[in-house]
Coordinates of C-alpha atoms in Angstrom, one line a residue:
X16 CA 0.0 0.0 0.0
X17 CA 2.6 2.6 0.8
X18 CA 4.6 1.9 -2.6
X19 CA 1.3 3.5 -4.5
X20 CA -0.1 6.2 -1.9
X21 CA 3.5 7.7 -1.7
X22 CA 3.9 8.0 -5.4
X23 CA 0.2 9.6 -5.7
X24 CA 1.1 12.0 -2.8
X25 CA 4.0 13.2 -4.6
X26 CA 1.8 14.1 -8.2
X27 CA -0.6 15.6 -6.4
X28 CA 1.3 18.2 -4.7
X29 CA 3.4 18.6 -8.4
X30 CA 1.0 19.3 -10.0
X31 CA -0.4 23.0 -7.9
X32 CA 3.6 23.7 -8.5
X33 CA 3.8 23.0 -12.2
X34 CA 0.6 25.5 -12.2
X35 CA 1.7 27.9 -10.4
X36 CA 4.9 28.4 -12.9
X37 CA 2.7 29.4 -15.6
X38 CA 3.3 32.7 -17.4
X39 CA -0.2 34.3 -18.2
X40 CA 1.2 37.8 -18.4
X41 CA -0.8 40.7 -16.6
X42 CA -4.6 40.6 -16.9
X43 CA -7.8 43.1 -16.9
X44 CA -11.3 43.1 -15.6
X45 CA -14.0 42.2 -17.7
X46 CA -15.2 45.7 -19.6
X47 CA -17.5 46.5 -17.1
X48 CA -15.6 47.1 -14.3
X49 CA -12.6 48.5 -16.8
X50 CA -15.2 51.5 -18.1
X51 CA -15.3 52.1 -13.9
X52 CA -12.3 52.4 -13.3
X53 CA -10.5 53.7 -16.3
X54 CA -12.9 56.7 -16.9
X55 CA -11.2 58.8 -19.3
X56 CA -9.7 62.2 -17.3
X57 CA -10.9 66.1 -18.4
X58 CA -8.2 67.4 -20.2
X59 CA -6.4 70.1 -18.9
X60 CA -6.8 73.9 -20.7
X61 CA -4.3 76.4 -21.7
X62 CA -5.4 79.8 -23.1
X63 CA -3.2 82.4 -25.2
X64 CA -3.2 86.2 -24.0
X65 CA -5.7 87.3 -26.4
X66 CA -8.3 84.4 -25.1
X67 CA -8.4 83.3 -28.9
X68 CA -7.3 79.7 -28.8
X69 CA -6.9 77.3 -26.3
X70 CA -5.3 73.7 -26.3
X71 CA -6.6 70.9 -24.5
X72 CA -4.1 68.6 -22.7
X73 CA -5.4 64.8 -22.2
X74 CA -3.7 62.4 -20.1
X75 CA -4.3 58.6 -18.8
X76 CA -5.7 58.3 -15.6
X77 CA -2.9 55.8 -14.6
X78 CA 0.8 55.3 -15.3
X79 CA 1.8 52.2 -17.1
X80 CA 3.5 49.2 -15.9
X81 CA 6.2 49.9 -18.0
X82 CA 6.4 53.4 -16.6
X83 CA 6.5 52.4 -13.5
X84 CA 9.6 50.0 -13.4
X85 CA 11.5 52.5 -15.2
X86 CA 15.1 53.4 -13.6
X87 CA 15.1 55.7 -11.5
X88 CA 18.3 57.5 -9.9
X89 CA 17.6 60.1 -6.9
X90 CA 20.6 62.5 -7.0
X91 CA 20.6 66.5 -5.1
X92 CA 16.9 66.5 -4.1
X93 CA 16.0 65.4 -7.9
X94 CA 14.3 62.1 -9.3
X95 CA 15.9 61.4 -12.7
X96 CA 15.2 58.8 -15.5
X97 CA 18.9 58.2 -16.9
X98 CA 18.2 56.7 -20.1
X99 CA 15.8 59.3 -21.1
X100 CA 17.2 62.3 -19.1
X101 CA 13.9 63.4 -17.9
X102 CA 12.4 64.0 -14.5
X103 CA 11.5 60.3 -13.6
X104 CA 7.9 61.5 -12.0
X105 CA 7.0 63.8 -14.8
X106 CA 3.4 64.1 -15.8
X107 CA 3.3 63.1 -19.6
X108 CA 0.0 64.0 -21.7
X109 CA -0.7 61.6 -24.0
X110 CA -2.8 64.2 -27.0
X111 CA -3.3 67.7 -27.9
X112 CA -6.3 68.9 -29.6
X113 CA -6.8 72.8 -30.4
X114 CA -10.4 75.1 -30.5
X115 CA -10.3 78.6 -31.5
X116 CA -12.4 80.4 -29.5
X117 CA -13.6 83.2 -31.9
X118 CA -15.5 80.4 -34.0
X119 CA -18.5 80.0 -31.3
X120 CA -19.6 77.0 -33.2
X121 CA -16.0 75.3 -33.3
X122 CA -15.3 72.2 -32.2
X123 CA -11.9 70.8 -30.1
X124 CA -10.0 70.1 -33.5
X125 CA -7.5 67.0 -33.2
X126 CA -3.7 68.0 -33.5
X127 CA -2.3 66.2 -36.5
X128 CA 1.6 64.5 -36.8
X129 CA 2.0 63.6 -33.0
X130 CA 4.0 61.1 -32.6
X131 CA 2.5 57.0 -31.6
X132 CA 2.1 56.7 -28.0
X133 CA 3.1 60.5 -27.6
X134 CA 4.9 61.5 -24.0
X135 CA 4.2 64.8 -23.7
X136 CA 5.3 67.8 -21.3
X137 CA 6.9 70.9 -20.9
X138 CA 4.7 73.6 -23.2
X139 CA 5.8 76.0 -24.3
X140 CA 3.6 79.4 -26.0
X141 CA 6.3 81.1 -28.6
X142 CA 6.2 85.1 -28.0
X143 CA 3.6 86.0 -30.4
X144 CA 1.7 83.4 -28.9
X145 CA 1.0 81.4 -32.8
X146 CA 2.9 77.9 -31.9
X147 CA 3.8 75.9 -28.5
X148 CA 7.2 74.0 -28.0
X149 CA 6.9 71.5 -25.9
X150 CA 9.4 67.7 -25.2
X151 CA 8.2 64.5 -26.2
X152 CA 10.0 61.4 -24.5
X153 CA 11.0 58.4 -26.3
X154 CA 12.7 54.9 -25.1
X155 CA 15.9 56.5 -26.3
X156 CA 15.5 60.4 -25.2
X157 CA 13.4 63.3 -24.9
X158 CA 13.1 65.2 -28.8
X159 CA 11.7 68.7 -29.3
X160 CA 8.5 69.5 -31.2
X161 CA 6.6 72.4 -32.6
X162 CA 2.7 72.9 -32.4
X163 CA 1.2 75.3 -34.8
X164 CA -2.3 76.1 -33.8
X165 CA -3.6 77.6 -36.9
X166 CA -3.4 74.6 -38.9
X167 CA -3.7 72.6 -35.6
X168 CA -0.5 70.5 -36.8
X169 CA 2.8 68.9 -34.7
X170 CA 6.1 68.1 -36.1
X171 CA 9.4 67.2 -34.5
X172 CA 12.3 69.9 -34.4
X173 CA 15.3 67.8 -32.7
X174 CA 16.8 64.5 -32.0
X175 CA 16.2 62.7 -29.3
X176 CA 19.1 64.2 -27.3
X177 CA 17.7 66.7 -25.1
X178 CA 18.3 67.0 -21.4
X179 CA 16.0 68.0 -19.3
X180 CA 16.9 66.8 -16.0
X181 CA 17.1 70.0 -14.4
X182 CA 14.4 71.5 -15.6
X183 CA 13.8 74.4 -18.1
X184 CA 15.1 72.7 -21.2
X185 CA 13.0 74.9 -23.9
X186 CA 13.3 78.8 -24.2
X187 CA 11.7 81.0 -27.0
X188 CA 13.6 83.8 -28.5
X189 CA 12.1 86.7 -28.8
X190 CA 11.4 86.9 -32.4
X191 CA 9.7 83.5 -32.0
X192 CA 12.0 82.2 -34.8
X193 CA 14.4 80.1 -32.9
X194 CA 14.7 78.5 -29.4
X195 CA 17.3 77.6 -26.7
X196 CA 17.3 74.4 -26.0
X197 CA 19.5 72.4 -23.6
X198 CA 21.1 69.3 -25.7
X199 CA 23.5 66.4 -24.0
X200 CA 26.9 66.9 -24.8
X201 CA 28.8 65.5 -27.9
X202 CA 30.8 63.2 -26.0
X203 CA 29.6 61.7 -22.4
X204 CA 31.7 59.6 -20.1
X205 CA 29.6 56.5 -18.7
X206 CA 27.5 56.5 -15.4
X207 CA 28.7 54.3 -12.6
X208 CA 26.4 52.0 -10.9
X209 CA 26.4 52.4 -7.2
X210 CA 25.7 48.7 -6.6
X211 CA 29.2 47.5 -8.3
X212 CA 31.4 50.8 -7.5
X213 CA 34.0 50.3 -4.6
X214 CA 34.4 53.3 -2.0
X215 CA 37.9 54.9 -2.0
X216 CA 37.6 56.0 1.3
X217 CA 35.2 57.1 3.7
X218 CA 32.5 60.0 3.5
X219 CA 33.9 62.4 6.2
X220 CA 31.4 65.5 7.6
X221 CA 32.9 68.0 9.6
X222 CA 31.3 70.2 12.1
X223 CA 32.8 73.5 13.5
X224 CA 31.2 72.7 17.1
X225 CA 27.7 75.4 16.8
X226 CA 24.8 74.3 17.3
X227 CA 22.0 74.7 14.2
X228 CA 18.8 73.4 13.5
X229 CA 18.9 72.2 9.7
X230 CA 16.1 71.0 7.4
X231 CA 15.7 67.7 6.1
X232 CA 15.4 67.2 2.4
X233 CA 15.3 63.5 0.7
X234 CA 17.7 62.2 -2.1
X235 CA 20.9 64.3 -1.1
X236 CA 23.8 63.4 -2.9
X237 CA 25.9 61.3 -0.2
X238 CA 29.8 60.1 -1.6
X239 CA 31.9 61.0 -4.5
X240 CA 30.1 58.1 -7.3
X241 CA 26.7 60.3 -6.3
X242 CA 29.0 63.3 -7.3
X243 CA 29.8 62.1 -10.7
X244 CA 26.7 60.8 -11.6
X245 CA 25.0 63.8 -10.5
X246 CA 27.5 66.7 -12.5
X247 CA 27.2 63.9 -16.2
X248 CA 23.4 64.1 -15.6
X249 CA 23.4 67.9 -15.4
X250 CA 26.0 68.8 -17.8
X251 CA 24.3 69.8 -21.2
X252 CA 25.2 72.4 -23.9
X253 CA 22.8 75.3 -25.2
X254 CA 21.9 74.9 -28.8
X255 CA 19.7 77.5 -30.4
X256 CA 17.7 75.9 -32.6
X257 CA 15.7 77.3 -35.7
X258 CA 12.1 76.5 -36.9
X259 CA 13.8 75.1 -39.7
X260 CA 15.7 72.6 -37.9
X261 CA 19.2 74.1 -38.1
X262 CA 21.2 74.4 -35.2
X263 CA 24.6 75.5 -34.0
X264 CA 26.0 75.4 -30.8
X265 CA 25.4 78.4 -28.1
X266 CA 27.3 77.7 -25.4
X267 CA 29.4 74.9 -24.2
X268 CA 29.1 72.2 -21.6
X269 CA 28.2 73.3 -17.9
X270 CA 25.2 72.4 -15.3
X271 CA 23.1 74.9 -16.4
X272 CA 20.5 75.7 -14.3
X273 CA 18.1 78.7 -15.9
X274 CA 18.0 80.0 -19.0
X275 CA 16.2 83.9 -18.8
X276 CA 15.6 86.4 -21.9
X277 CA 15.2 89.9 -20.8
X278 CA 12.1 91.7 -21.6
X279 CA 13.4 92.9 -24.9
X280 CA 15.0 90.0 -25.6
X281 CA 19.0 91.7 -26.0
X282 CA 19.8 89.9 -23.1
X283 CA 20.1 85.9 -21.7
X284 CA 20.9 85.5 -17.4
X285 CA 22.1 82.1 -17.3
X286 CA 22.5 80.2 -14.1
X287 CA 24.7 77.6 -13.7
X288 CA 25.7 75.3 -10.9
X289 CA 29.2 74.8 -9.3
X290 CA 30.9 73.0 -7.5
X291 CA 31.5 71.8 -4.6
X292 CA 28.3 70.0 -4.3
X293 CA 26.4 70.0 -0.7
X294 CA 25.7 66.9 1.2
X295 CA 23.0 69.1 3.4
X296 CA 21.1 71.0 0.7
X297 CA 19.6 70.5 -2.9

């Protein structure tokens, strides 16, 4: 009797594990409960001066899986997404559509030659308030792309090499025909991984014996690898870019901060960063 009960035992609890290894990928709710849940969001409105024209910004209720597991590097109080160098939390919309307001009987007209599966962010109004910039973010890197709302059309301007990890990537000149835009460098040594990197000596604070309250802030930068990684993620060079798609360089490589055009446009106030970098602050 034991020679065929012990065999049986042992199928029997095979077979939940054999089940239990099978790959059936992620699945959804019937359509029912999907129409609850994933109710399509109001789109978010953006009006020119003149109250002529407005664009509507849609976005998914929910962030993909794939957005989600994304890499994500927390360096000087920022959250940054190194293979697209782009704010890892960034608020993407995902279509554009445009109604000119001085038709009362207009409808929300759909932007034409946005990209598939567009990642959009960072709009832009030109000066004379006829076209938006704004960044669209790829697998590879973030490109730049102009809307023109009179023929309610979208084309790319750049290559996917912008960076906009700090922030205030796209800047209209004054005469609308050309922008600033912050591009990675030509030539970019390699990021080290902080898992596999070996410390060359300790991280040392010193105090000069005062007491002072200090705030907290999260993701400081804490050793010398943080340090690197942090100054090739911030580096960038100013291009200005035409409407045309030419470019030349502006300036060269630094952490560039800010980019500001005076109110007559003769002027740029560029801020950059410098080191040495704080352990305490962002």
């Amino acid at each position: 009797m034991k020679k065929f009960i012990l065999p049986t035992l042992c199928l029997l609890v095979a077979l939940p594990s054999a089940r239990a290894q099978e790959n059936t990928g992620y699945r959804k709710p019937s359509a029912e409960i999907l129409k609850l849940v994933d109710v399509p969001r109001a789109p978010s409105v953006q009006m020119d001066r003149a109250l002529e024209s407005m664009v509507l910004l849609y976005r998914d209720a929910y962030k993909t899986i794939e957005e989600l597991s994304q890499q994500e590097l927390r360096l000087g109080g920022l959250r940054i997404d190194p293979q697209a160098n782009i704010g890892s939390r960034t608020t993407y919309y995902t279509n554009l559509k445009v109604r000119h307001l001085n038709d009362a009987g207009s409808e929300p007209r759909q932007v034409a030659g946005l990209p598939p599966a567009p990642k959009l962010s960072n709009l832009i109004w030109s000066p004379d308030q006829t076209k938006m910039a704004f960044t669209h973010t790829t697998a590879s890197g973030v490109e730049v792309w102009i809307l023109d709302l009179a023929t309610a059309t979208a084309r790319r301007l750049t290559e996917a090499r912008v960076n906009a990890n700090l922030g205030d990537a796209i800047n209209w000149f004054k005469d609308g025909e050309a922008l600033l835009v912050k591009m990675l460098p030509a030539q970019r040594a390699a990021l080290i991984d902080q898992k596999l990197a070996v410390p060359s000596g300790p991280t040392i604070s010193v105090a000069d014996g005062k007491k002072a309250r200090n705030r907290t802030y999260q993701d400081l930068l804490q050793n010398k690898v943080d340090q690197h990684n942090f100054k090739l993620l911030a580096t960038s060079e100013i291009h200005k870019i035409r409407l045309d798609g030419s470019s030349e360089r502006w300036m060269g490589g630094a952490m560039y901060r800010g980019i500001d055009f005076s109110p007559d446009g003769a002027y740029v106030l560029v801020t950059t960063i410098a080191e040495p970098f704080s352990y305490l602050v962002p």
